[in-house]
mmCIF file of N, CA and C and ligand atoms in Angstrom:
data_model
loop_
_atom_site.group_PDB
_atom_site.id
_atom_site.type_symbol
_atom_site.label_atom_id
_atom_site.label_comp_id
_atom_site.label_asym_id
_atom_site.label_seq_id
_atom_site.Cartn_x
_atom_site.Cartn_y
_atom_site.Cartn_z
ATOM 1 N N MET A 1 0.846 -1.211 -0.014
ATOM 2 C CA MET A 1 -0.015 0.000 0.012
ATOM 3 C C MET A 1 0.897 1.231 0.010
ATOM 4 N N PHE A 2 0.834 1.943 -1.103
ATOM 5 C CA PHE A 2 1.694 3.150 -1.191
ATOM 6 C C PHE A 2 0.798 4.369 -1.037
ATOM 7 N N CYS A 3 1.443 5.375 -0.408
ATOM 8 C CA CYS A 3 0.701 6.642 -0.113
ATOM 9 C C CYS A 3 0.498 7.364 -1.481
ATOM 10 N N PRO A 4 -0.722 7.744 -1.751
ATOM 11 C CA PRO A 4 -0.982 8.517 -2.944
ATOM 12 C C PRO A 4 -0.387 9.908 -2.888
ATOM 13 N N GLN A 5 -0.156 10.364 -1.643
ATOM 14 C CA GLN A 5 0.391 11.701 -1.459
ATOM 15 C C GLN A 5 1.889 11.805 -1.627
ATOM 16 N N CYS A 6 2.588 10.942 -0.834
ATOM 17 C CA CYS A 6 4.067 10.990 -0.913
ATOM 18 C C CYS A 6 4.743 9.825 -1.546
ATOM 19 N N GLY A 7 3.949 8.808 -1.845
ATOM 20 C CA GLY A 7 4.456 7.630 -2.580
ATOM 21 C C GLY A 7 5.229 6.655 -1.740
ATOM 22 N N LYS A 8 5.328 6.828 -0.441
ATOM 23 C CA LYS A 8 6.070 5.861 0.383
ATOM 24 C C LYS A 8 5.127 4.704 0.784
ATOM 25 N N GLU A 9 5.772 3.610 1.145
ATOM 26 C CA GLU A 9 4.965 2.437 1.492
ATOM 27 C C GLU A 9 4.457 2.523 2.925
ATOM 28 N N ASN A 10 3.264 2.011 3.151
ATOM 29 C CA ASN A 10 2.650 1.947 4.449
ATOM 30 C C ASN A 10 2.127 0.517 4.682
ATOM 31 N N GLU A 11 1.867 0.227 5.921
ATOM 32 C CA GLU A 11 1.287 -1.103 6.245
ATOM 33 C C GLU A 11 -0.052 -1.267 5.506
ATOM 34 N N ALA A 12 -0.295 -2.452 5.111
ATOM 35 C CA ALA A 12 -1.569 -2.752 4.489
ATOM 36 C C ALA A 12 -2.687 -2.541 5.516
ATOM 37 N N GLY A 13 -3.711 -1.871 5.148
ATOM 38 C CA GLY A 13 -4.822 -1.593 6.047
ATOM 39 C C GLY A 13 -4.708 -0.339 6.837
ATOM 40 N N ALA A 14 -3.495 0.339 6.742
ATOM 41 C CA ALA A 14 -3.385 1.629 7.442
ATOM 42 C C ALA A 14 -4.281 2.685 6.830
ATOM 43 N N ARG A 15 -4.874 3.468 7.644
ATOM 44 C CA ARG A 15 -5.814 4.408 7.152
ATOM 45 C C ARG A 15 -5.132 5.757 6.851
ATOM 46 N N PHE A 16 -3.984 5.982 7.482
ATOM 47 C CA PHE A 16 -3.278 7.250 7.296
ATOM 48 C C PHE A 16 -1.804 6.927 7.038
ATOM 49 N N CYS A 17 -1.223 7.663 6.182
ATOM 50 C CA CYS A 17 0.188 7.520 5.880
ATOM 51 C C CYS A 17 1.061 7.798 7.086
ATOM 52 N N GLY A 18 1.974 6.857 7.369
ATOM 53 C CA GLY A 18 2.873 7.084 8.493
ATOM 54 C C GLY A 18 3.955 8.104 8.221
ATOM 55 N N HIS A 19 4.039 8.575 7.022
ATOM 56 C CA HIS A 19 5.137 9.521 6.658
ATOM 57 C C HIS A 19 4.602 10.902 6.506
ATOM 58 N N CYS A 20 3.498 11.083 5.842
ATOM 59 C CA CYS A 20 3.018 12.417 5.636
ATOM 60 C C CYS A 20 1.626 12.655 6.267
ATOM 61 N N GLY A 21 1.001 11.586 6.753
ATOM 62 C CA GLY A 21 -0.255 11.743 7.393
ATOM 63 C C GLY A 21 -1.506 11.799 6.526
ATOM 64 N N ALA A 22 -1.291 11.701 5.252
ATOM 65 C CA ALA A 22 -2.418 11.723 4.332
ATOM 66 C C ALA A 22 -3.267 10.480 4.465
ATOM 67 N N ALA A 23 -4.475 10.571 4.201
ATOM 68 C CA ALA A 23 -5.374 9.415 4.251
ATOM 69 C C ALA A 23 -4.951 8.449 3.113
ATOM 70 N N VAL A 24 -4.743 7.238 3.431
ATOM 71 C CA VAL A 24 -4.433 6.234 2.449
ATOM 72 C C VAL A 24 -5.454 5.127 2.471
ATOM 73 N N GLY A 25 -5.276 4.170 1.566
ATOM 74 C CA GLY A 25 -6.201 3.037 1.570
ATOM 75 C C GLY A 25 -7.495 3.442 0.972
ATOM 76 N N GLU A 26 -8.392 2.473 1.159
ATOM 77 C CA GLU A 26 -9.708 2.657 0.534
ATOM 78 C C GLU A 26 -10.558 3.502 1.432
ATOM 79 N N PRO A 27 -10.856 4.695 1.012
ATOM 80 C CA PRO A 27 -11.807 5.476 1.830
ATOM 81 C C PRO A 27 -13.163 4.848 1.799
ATOM 82 N N ALA A 28 -13.852 4.899 2.952
ATOM 83 C CA ALA A 28 -15.195 4.260 3.047
ATOM 84 C C ALA A 28 -16.038 4.929 1.952
ATOM 85 N N PRO A 29 -16.510 4.073 1.026
ATOM 86 C CA PRO A 29 -17.305 4.685 -0.084
ATOM 87 C C PRO A 29 -18.617 5.258 0.437
ATOM 88 N N GLU A 30 -18.787 6.511 0.087
ATOM 89 C CA GLU A 30 -20.027 7.155 0.445
ATOM 90 C C GLU A 30 -21.155 6.517 -0.334
ATOM 91 N N PRO A 31 -22.204 6.098 0.314
ATOM 92 C CA PRO A 31 -23.298 5.483 -0.447
ATOM 93 C C PRO A 31 -23.949 6.578 -1.300
ATOM 94 N N PRO A 32 -24.072 6.324 -2.585
ATOM 95 C CA PRO A 32 -24.632 7.375 -3.437
ATOM 96 C C PRO A 32 -26.107 7.601 -3.032
ATOM 97 N N PRO A 33 -26.583 8.845 -3.155
ATOM 98 C CA PRO A 33 -27.893 9.094 -2.753
ATOM 99 C C PRO A 33 -28.880 8.246 -3.535
ATOM 100 N N ALA A 34 -29.771 7.556 -2.796
ATOM 101 C CA ALA A 34 -30.677 6.700 -3.435
ATOM 102 C C ALA A 34 -31.589 7.427 -4.348
ATOM 103 N N PRO A 35 -31.564 7.124 -5.629
ATOM 104 C CA PRO A 35 -32.394 7.916 -6.579
ATOM 105 C C PRO A 35 -33.891 7.418 -6.468
ATOM 106 N N GLY A 36 -34.692 8.366 -6.762
ATOM 107 C CA GLY A 36 -36.116 8.002 -6.966
ATOM 108 C C GLY A 36 -36.878 7.734 -5.692
ATOM 109 N N ARG A 37 -36.384 8.041 -4.549
ATOM 110 C CA ARG A 37 -37.187 7.813 -3.344
ATOM 111 C C ARG A 37 -37.113 9.037 -2.434
ATOM 112 N N PRO A 38 -37.492 10.191 -2.948
ATOM 113 C CA PRO A 38 -37.546 11.359 -2.092
ATOM 114 C C PRO A 38 -38.661 11.275 -1.078
ATOM 115 N N VAL A 39 -38.508 11.929 0.042
ATOM 116 C CA VAL A 39 -39.625 11.911 1.002
ATOM 117 C C VAL A 39 -40.742 12.796 0.475
ATOM 118 N N ALA A 40 -41.801 12.068 0.110
ATOM 119 C CA ALA A 40 -42.903 12.796 -0.491
ATOM 120 C C ALA A 40 -43.693 13.517 0.568
ATOM 121 N N PRO A 41 -43.835 14.812 0.408
ATOM 122 C CA PRO A 41 -44.716 15.523 1.378
ATOM 123 C C PRO A 41 -46.144 15.038 1.212
ATOM 124 N N GLY A 42 -46.807 14.889 2.304
ATOM 125 C CA GLY A 42 -48.205 14.509 2.235
ATOM 126 C C GLY A 42 -48.341 12.991 2.196
ATOM 127 N N GLU A 43 -47.206 12.291 2.269
ATOM 128 C CA GLU A 43 -47.319 10.788 2.316
ATOM 129 C C GLU A 43 -47.886 10.437 3.638
ATOM 130 N N PRO A 44 -48.820 9.498 3.698
ATOM 131 C CA PRO A 44 -49.456 9.129 5.015
ATOM 132 C C PRO A 44 -48.375 8.630 5.988
ATOM 133 N N VAL A 45 -48.500 9.057 7.219
ATOM 134 C CA VAL A 45 -47.572 8.703 8.252
ATOM 135 C C VAL A 45 -48.151 7.505 9.009
ATOM 136 N N ARG A 46 -47.180 6.710 9.629
ATOM 137 C CA ARG A 46 -47.659 5.464 10.260
ATOM 138 C C ARG A 46 -48.487 5.792 11.526
ATOM 139 N N ILE A 47 -48.267 6.978 12.139
ATOM 140 C CA ILE A 47 -48.976 7.288 13.358
ATOM 141 C C ILE A 47 -50.506 7.183 13.155
ATOM 142 N N VAL A 48 -50.882 7.399 11.943
ATOM 143 C CA VAL A 48 -52.304 7.397 11.632
ATOM 144 C C VAL A 48 -52.866 6.048 11.957
ATOM 145 N N ASP A 49 -52.092 5.014 11.802
ATOM 146 C CA ASP A 49 -52.593 3.667 12.009
ATOM 147 C C ASP A 49 -52.954 3.510 13.507
ATOM 148 N N LEU A 50 -52.232 4.174 14.418
ATOM 149 C CA LEU A 50 -52.484 3.951 15.832
ATOM 150 C C LEU A 50 -53.831 4.471 16.232
ATOM 151 N N SER A 51 -54.319 5.468 15.543
ATOM 152 C CA SER A 51 -55.595 6.042 15.960
ATOM 153 C C SER A 51 -56.737 5.101 15.648
ATOM 154 N N ARG A 52 -56.427 4.098 14.783
ATOM 155 C CA ARG A 52 -57.495 3.145 14.478
ATOM 156 C C ARG A 52 -57.452 1.944 15.384
ATOM 157 N N ALA A 53 -56.816 2.043 16.472
ATOM 158 C CA ALA A 53 -56.539 0.829 17.296
ATOM 159 C C ALA A 53 -57.800 0.454 18.066
ATOM 160 N N GLY A 54 -58.845 1.226 17.998
ATOM 161 C CA GLY A 54 -60.058 0.832 18.686
ATOM 162 C C GLY A 54 -60.167 1.442 20.110
ATOM 163 N N PRO A 55 -60.957 0.832 20.926
ATOM 164 C CA PRO A 55 -61.221 1.380 22.276
ATOM 165 C C PRO A 55 -59.964 1.415 23.104
ATOM 166 N N ALA A 56 -59.960 2.327 24.086
ATOM 167 C CA ALA A 56 -58.716 2.541 24.852
ATOM 168 C C ALA A 56 -58.351 1.343 25.707
ATOM 169 N N VAL A 57 -59.365 0.680 26.212
ATOM 170 C CA VAL A 57 -59.145 -0.491 27.048
ATOM 171 C C VAL A 57 -59.126 -1.737 26.185
ATOM 172 N N SER A 58 -57.950 -2.381 26.093
ATOM 173 C CA SER A 58 -57.850 -3.558 25.278
ATOM 174 C C SER A 58 -58.347 -4.727 26.104
ATOM 175 N N PRO A 59 -58.728 -5.854 25.470
ATOM 176 C CA PRO A 59 -59.127 -7.054 26.254
ATOM 177 C C PRO A 59 -58.078 -7.516 27.218
ATOM 178 N N GLY A 60 -56.815 -7.388 26.721
ATOM 179 C CA GLY A 60 -55.717 -7.902 27.610
ATOM 180 C C GLY A 60 -55.646 -7.079 28.896
ATOM 181 N N LEU A 61 -55.752 -5.737 28.761
ATOM 182 C CA LEU A 61 -55.736 -4.920 29.934
ATOM 183 C C LEU A 61 -56.865 -5.228 30.860
ATOM 184 N N LYS A 62 -58.077 -5.419 30.258
ATOM 185 C CA LYS A 62 -59.257 -5.658 31.042
ATOM 186 C C LYS A 62 -59.051 -6.964 31.889
ATOM 187 N N TRP A 63 -58.547 -8.032 31.237
ATOM 188 C CA TRP A 63 -58.371 -9.255 31.968
ATOM 189 C C TRP A 63 -57.227 -9.103 32.936
ATOM 190 N N GLY A 64 -56.262 -8.280 32.644
ATOM 191 C CA GLY A 64 -55.190 -7.999 33.621
ATOM 192 C C GLY A 64 -55.740 -7.386 34.872
ATOM 193 N N VAL A 65 -56.639 -6.371 34.688
ATOM 194 C CA VAL A 65 -57.259 -5.723 35.836
ATOM 195 C C VAL A 65 -58.120 -6.718 36.625
ATOM 196 N N ILE A 66 -58.831 -7.542 35.927
ATOM 197 C CA ILE A 66 -59.655 -8.514 36.631
ATOM 198 C C ILE A 66 -58.754 -9.471 37.448
ATOM 199 N N ALA A 67 -57.698 -9.958 36.776
ATOM 200 C CA ALA A 67 -56.795 -10.861 37.493
ATOM 201 C C ALA A 67 -56.158 -10.246 38.722
ATOM 202 N N ALA A 68 -55.789 -8.932 38.544
ATOM 203 C CA ALA A 68 -55.206 -8.238 39.651
ATOM 204 C C ALA A 68 -56.205 -8.048 40.757
ATOM 205 N N SER A 69 -57.462 -7.813 40.376
ATOM 206 C CA SER A 69 -58.527 -7.607 41.385
ATOM 207 C C SER A 69 -58.791 -8.884 42.160
ATOM 208 N N VAL A 70 -58.638 -9.996 41.466
ATOM 209 C CA VAL A 70 -58.885 -11.264 42.159
ATOM 210 C C VAL A 70 -57.662 -11.707 42.999
ATOM 211 N N VAL A 71 -56.486 -11.487 42.425
ATOM 212 C CA VAL A 71 -55.234 -11.971 43.082
ATOM 213 C C VAL A 71 -54.937 -11.071 44.292
ATOM 214 N N PHE A 72 -55.091 -9.803 44.118
ATOM 215 C CA PHE A 72 -54.685 -8.859 45.202
ATOM 216 C C PHE A 72 -55.395 -9.169 46.473
ATOM 217 N N PRO A 73 -56.724 -9.272 46.511
ATOM 218 C CA PRO A 73 -57.375 -9.552 47.843
ATOM 219 C C PRO A 73 -56.887 -10.888 48.448
ATOM 220 N N ILE A 74 -56.737 -11.904 47.599
ATOM 221 C CA ILE A 74 -56.347 -13.192 48.125
ATOM 222 C C ILE A 74 -54.932 -13.089 48.737
ATOM 223 N N VAL A 75 -54.022 -12.465 47.964
ATOM 224 C CA VAL A 75 -52.686 -12.317 48.501
ATOM 225 C C VAL A 75 -52.684 -11.464 49.726
ATOM 226 N N GLY A 76 -53.514 -10.413 49.692
ATOM 227 C CA GLY A 76 -53.605 -9.510 50.803
ATOM 228 C C GLY A 76 -54.122 -10.215 52.080
ATOM 229 N N MET A 77 -55.156 -11.036 51.906
ATOM 230 C CA MET A 77 -55.706 -11.758 53.044
ATOM 231 C C MET A 77 -54.684 -12.790 53.515
ATOM 232 N N GLY A 78 -54.019 -13.473 52.595
ATOM 233 C CA GLY A 78 -53.035 -14.409 53.009
ATOM 234 C C GLY A 78 -51.898 -13.804 53.757
ATOM 235 N N MET A 79 -51.341 -12.688 53.209
ATOM 236 C CA MET A 79 -50.300 -12.019 53.884
ATOM 237 C C MET A 79 -50.743 -11.503 55.246
ATOM 238 N N GLY A 80 -51.984 -10.968 55.241
ATOM 239 C CA GLY A 80 -52.513 -10.448 56.486
ATOM 240 C C GLY A 80 -52.648 -11.458 57.564
ATOM 241 N N LEU A 81 -53.200 -12.631 57.173
ATOM 242 C CA LEU A 81 -53.374 -13.745 58.132
ATOM 243 C C LEU A 81 -52.080 -14.169 58.668
ATOM 244 N N TYR A 82 -51.106 -14.267 57.673
ATOM 245 C CA TYR A 82 -49.780 -14.724 58.050
ATOM 246 C C TYR A 82 -49.170 -13.855 59.162
ATOM 247 N N TYR A 83 -49.188 -12.533 58.895
ATOM 248 C CA TYR A 83 -48.619 -11.590 59.862
ATOM 249 C C TYR A 83 -49.420 -11.579 61.120
ATOM 250 N N TRP A 84 -50.718 -11.730 60.987
ATOM 251 C CA TRP A 84 -51.583 -11.657 62.121
ATOM 252 C C TRP A 84 -51.336 -12.810 63.054
ATOM 253 N N MET A 85 -51.239 -14.019 62.499
ATOM 254 C CA MET A 85 -51.028 -15.201 63.269
ATOM 255 C C MET A 85 -49.593 -15.241 63.903
ATOM 256 N N ARG A 86 -48.645 -14.820 63.146
ATOM 257 C CA ARG A 86 -47.308 -14.782 63.668
ATOM 258 C C ARG A 86 -47.180 -13.752 64.794
ATOM 259 N N ALA A 87 -47.672 -12.557 64.443
ATOM 260 C CA ALA A 87 -47.760 -11.423 65.496
ATOM 261 C C ALA A 87 -46.401 -11.261 66.134
ATOM 262 N N GLU A 88 -45.394 -11.112 65.298
ATOM 263 C CA GLU A 88 -44.033 -10.989 65.862
ATOM 264 C C GLU A 88 -43.864 -9.621 66.580
ATOM 265 N N SER A 89 -44.582 -8.629 66.114
ATOM 266 C CA SER A 89 -44.438 -7.313 66.719
ATOM 267 C C SER A 89 -45.785 -6.605 66.564
ATOM 268 N N PRO A 90 -46.053 -5.621 67.350
ATOM 269 C CA PRO A 90 -47.341 -4.891 67.206
ATOM 270 C C PRO A 90 -47.454 -4.254 65.824
ATOM 271 N N GLU A 91 -46.314 -3.848 65.287
ATOM 272 C CA GLU A 91 -46.394 -3.264 63.935
ATOM 273 C C GLU A 91 -46.871 -4.294 62.906
ATOM 274 N N LYS A 92 -46.325 -5.478 62.975
ATOM 275 C CA LYS A 92 -46.698 -6.501 62.019
ATOM 276 C C LYS A 92 -48.121 -6.978 62.252
ATOM 277 N N LEU A 93 -48.512 -7.023 63.542
ATOM 278 C CA LEU A 93 -49.917 -7.403 63.867
ATOM 279 C C LEU A 93 -50.886 -6.365 63.211
ATOM 280 N N ALA A 94 -50.563 -5.116 63.412
ATOM 281 C CA ALA A 94 -51.419 -4.077 62.849
ATOM 282 C C ALA A 94 -51.395 -4.146 61.277
ATOM 283 N N LEU A 95 -50.213 -4.378 60.761
ATOM 284 C CA LEU A 95 -50.097 -4.486 59.312
ATOM 285 C C LEU A 95 -50.880 -5.667 58.791
ATOM 286 N N GLY A 96 -50.762 -6.782 59.491
ATOM 287 C CA GLY A 96 -51.525 -7.976 59.102
ATOM 288 C C GLY A 96 -53.029 -7.747 59.125
ATOM 289 N N LYS A 97 -53.490 -7.161 60.206
ATOM 290 C CA LYS A 97 -54.951 -6.854 60.266
ATOM 291 C C LYS A 97 -55.331 -5.937 59.135
ATOM 292 N N THR A 98 -54.522 -4.935 58.888
ATOM 293 C CA THR A 98 -54.871 -3.968 57.819
ATOM 294 C C THR A 98 -54.964 -4.734 56.504
ATOM 295 N N TRP A 99 -53.959 -5.515 56.135
ATOM 296 C CA TRP A 99 -53.946 -6.269 54.936
ATOM 297 C C TRP A 99 -55.149 -7.179 54.851
ATOM 298 N N PHE A 100 -55.403 -7.887 55.931
ATOM 299 C CA PHE A 100 -56.542 -8.816 55.957
ATOM 300 C C PHE A 100 -57.853 -8.162 55.657
ATOM 301 N N PHE A 101 -58.105 -7.053 56.333
ATOM 302 C CA PHE A 101 -59.417 -6.397 56.156
ATOM 303 C C PHE A 101 -59.496 -5.678 54.813
ATOM 304 N N VAL A 102 -58.382 -5.206 54.340
ATOM 305 C CA VAL A 102 -58.350 -4.575 52.997
ATOM 306 C C VAL A 102 -58.687 -5.670 51.955
ATOM 307 N N GLY A 103 -58.041 -6.796 52.070
ATOM 308 C CA GLY A 103 -58.300 -7.889 51.126
ATOM 309 C C GLY A 103 -59.731 -8.379 51.285
ATOM 310 N N LEU A 104 -60.204 -8.511 52.507
ATOM 311 C CA LEU A 104 -61.589 -8.964 52.729
ATOM 312 C C LEU A 104 -62.560 -7.942 52.155
ATOM 313 N N GLY A 105 -62.237 -6.662 52.407
ATOM 314 C CA GLY A 105 -63.164 -5.600 51.866
ATOM 315 C C GLY A 105 -63.281 -5.650 50.327
ATOM 316 N N ILE A 106 -62.093 -5.800 49.704
ATOM 317 C CA ILE A 106 -62.092 -5.799 48.233
ATOM 318 C C ILE A 106 -62.820 -7.055 47.745
ATOM 319 N N THR A 107 -62.643 -8.184 48.452
ATOM 320 C CA THR A 107 -63.336 -9.385 48.007
ATOM 321 C C THR A 107 -64.843 -9.206 48.145
ATOM 322 N N VAL A 108 -65.282 -8.630 49.264
ATOM 323 C CA VAL A 108 -66.740 -8.437 49.453
ATOM 324 C C VAL A 108 -67.244 -7.479 48.419
ATOM 325 N N PHE A 109 -66.420 -6.429 48.144
ATOM 326 C CA PHE A 109 -66.804 -5.375 47.167
ATOM 327 C C PHE A 109 -67.070 -6.048 45.818
ATOM 328 N N TYR A 110 -66.110 -6.870 45.375
ATOM 329 C CA TYR A 110 -66.237 -7.486 44.051
ATOM 330 C C TYR A 110 -67.345 -8.529 44.063
ATOM 331 N N PHE A 111 -67.545 -9.174 45.195
ATOM 332 C CA PHE A 111 -68.583 -10.147 45.301
ATOM 333 C C PHE A 111 -69.948 -9.475 45.088
ATOM 334 N N LEU A 112 -70.153 -8.352 45.816
ATOM 335 C CA LEU A 112 -71.439 -7.584 45.669
ATOM 336 C C LEU A 112 -71.546 -7.062 44.259
ATOM 337 N N LEU A 113 -70.455 -6.558 43.650
ATOM 338 C CA LEU A 113 -70.463 -6.068 42.309
ATOM 339 C C LEU A 113 -70.858 -7.182 41.356
ATOM 340 N N GLY A 114 -70.318 -8.358 41.593
ATOM 341 C CA GLY A 114 -70.613 -9.483 40.739
ATOM 342 C C GLY A 114 -72.084 -9.892 40.850
ATOM 343 N N THR A 115 -72.625 -9.956 42.083
ATOM 344 C CA THR A 115 -73.978 -10.366 42.218
ATOM 345 C C THR A 115 -74.936 -9.325 41.689
ATOM 346 N N GLU A 116 -74.504 -8.047 41.673
ATOM 347 C CA GLU A 116 -75.376 -7.071 41.088
ATOM 348 C C GLU A 116 -75.459 -7.207 39.587
ATOM 349 N N GLN A 117 -74.380 -7.669 38.990
ATOM 350 C CA GLN A 117 -74.326 -7.725 37.518
ATOM 351 C C GLN A 117 -75.139 -8.884 36.970
ATOM 352 N N TYR A 118 -75.212 -9.978 37.774
ATOM 353 C CA TYR A 118 -75.872 -11.151 37.206
ATOM 354 C C TYR A 118 -77.266 -11.393 37.841
HETATM 355 ZN ZN1 ZN B 201 2.416 9.833 2.618
#
């Protein structure tokens, strides 16, 4: 590989001449501007597709909410009972009672909600 600037030899693959500092070797070829594909003004944008996605609440989200509503009270009651029965400290006892009654309340709430619907 000879320097096109000063004509001295350089290591193969060197990007700059070790003698004069000129760029040697194959310069990264600039990709020619792609012809025939200018950004057309007024071309429909993909964001438009999102507005056609339908209702805000998807079925997946709805089922996720239902699952969380069912799981949360059960876990809450379980955790509450666990802390309540262990009663290692007054704080945990109070926390257990709180969790238990919150879970129980949510369960009763959803039970009443369910019986009203059907
Ligand atoms: Zn050179």
